Amino acid sequence: MEPTQPAPPTSNISVRRGEPLVVIEHVEKHFGELHVLNDINTVVNRGEVVVVIGPSGSGKSTLCRAINRLETIDSGSISIDGQRLPEEGAALAKLRADVGMVFQSFNLFAHKTVLENITLAPMKVKRMPRKQAEAEAMTLLERVGVANQAKKLPAQLSGGQQQRVAIARSLAMNPKLILMDEPTSALDPEMINEVLDVMVGLAKDGMTMIVVTHEMGFARKAADRVLFMADGKIVEEATPADFFDHPKSDRAKDFLSKILDH
Ligand SMILES: Nc1ncnc2c1ncn2[C@@H]1O[C@H](COP(=O)(O)OP(=O)(O)OP(=O)(O)O)[C@@H](O)[C@H]1O
Ligand SMILES: [Mg+2]
């Protein structure tokens, strides 16, 4: 050993960034006659930020839900950190703890305070002592800028504040990956940026993120890659600059002209 060598980086992310974290192969899903996921293949590497974009009904939410196993798939495979998604039981609970999920509608527990919303899973699932869970929760609430709201109930917060609490809650389990499904689309315009700023911060910190959003500013600023979906297929996969400035397919051109128009 060379004593003069610099210490190895301590963060998992900087050591392992670039390895495949989510591997999706030949995934198929039908709802009755409807082919919602049609031969989906992609790899999301550790530390990567992937934005999923596409018209309504193209299968974006279904794909997110399948990655978290909230939805079953007909065939193909999805693995996270080298492990195929378990069917059920303790292994599935473990996987869920590794994958944070943020929804359009916040989904906070209405009768629990902001602080309790965040400490619940670490205390229940990880058996973390209350004191430690609360200290960590306060650090997370500070990170998303709502520490002064800790004692309130979700209904006493604005939408933007609630969504930032939801993000803090997903971080409390120290997930390997965060999935976000249209996290800003239920918000009033003046609250969108405060949530996007938190998301950009997470991306900069090296969090692996899969984000369904039509916020092009976020995609351009934070995404490594854009997946454009239409009719259950990944139609284009490109860097944000390439995708927004030089879409290749007619579907993408048509879609972009619509979202740019308003
Ligand atoms: N549980 C379900 N049962 C039957 N059909 C469903 C179910 N969930 C979704 N679908 C259908 O599957 C298709 C894909 O839905 P999905 O929610 O994944 O689309 P999306 O791309 O997220 O759309 P949006 O932009 O409107 O959120 C849609 O046609 C939808 O109606
Ligand atoms: Mg959706």
mmCIF file with all atom_site columns, C-alpha atoms in Angstrom, residues 10 13 48 64 96 99-100 139 173 208 233:
data_model
loop_
_atom_site.group_PDB
_atom_site.id
_atom_site.type_symbol
_atom_site.label_atom_id
_atom_site.label_alt_id
_atom_site.label_comp_id
_atom_site.label_asym_id
_atom_site.label_entity_id
_atom_site.label_seq_id
_atom_site.pdbx_PDB_ins_code
_atom_site.Cartn_x
_atom_site.Cartn_y
_atom_site.Cartn_z
_atom_site.occupancy
_atom_site.B_iso_or_equiv
_atom_site.pdbx_formal_charge
_atom_site.auth_seq_id
_atom_site.auth_comp_id
_atom_site.auth_asym_id
_atom_site.auth_atom_id
_atom_site.pdbx_PDB_model_num
ATOM 1  C CA . THR A 1 10  ? -16.272 7.307  0.570   1.00 0.00 ? 10  THR A CA 1
ATOM 2  C CA . ILE A 1 13  ? -22.184 7.115  -5.819  1.00 0.00 ? 13  ILE A CA 1
ATOM 3  C CA . GLU A 1 48  ? -28.126 8.759  -13.985 1.00 0.00 ? 48  GLU A CA 1
ATOM 4  C CA . CYS A 1 64  ? -42.860 3.511  -13.353 1.00 0.00 ? 64  CYS A CA 1
ATOM 5  C CA . ARG A 1 96  ? -39.698 -1.185 -2.163  1.00 0.00 ? 96  ARG A CA 1
ATOM 6  C CA . VAL A 1 99  ? -36.932 2.490  -4.489  1.00 0.00 ? 99  VAL A CA 1
ATOM 7  C CA . GLY A 1 100 ? -38.428 5.841  -3.509  1.00 0.00 ? 100 GLY A CA 1
ATOM 8  C CA . THR A 1 139 ? -32.087 17.185 8.233   1.00 0.00 ? 139 THR A CA 1
ATOM 9  C CA . MET A 1 173 ? -35.312 5.290  3.440   1.00 0.00 ? 173 MET A CA 1
ATOM 10 C CA . THR A 1 208 ? -30.398 7.947  -9.591  1.00 0.00 ? 208 THR A CA 1
ATOM 11 C CA . LYS A 1 233 ? -42.966 1.790  -26.923 1.00 0.00 ? 233 LYS A CA 1
#
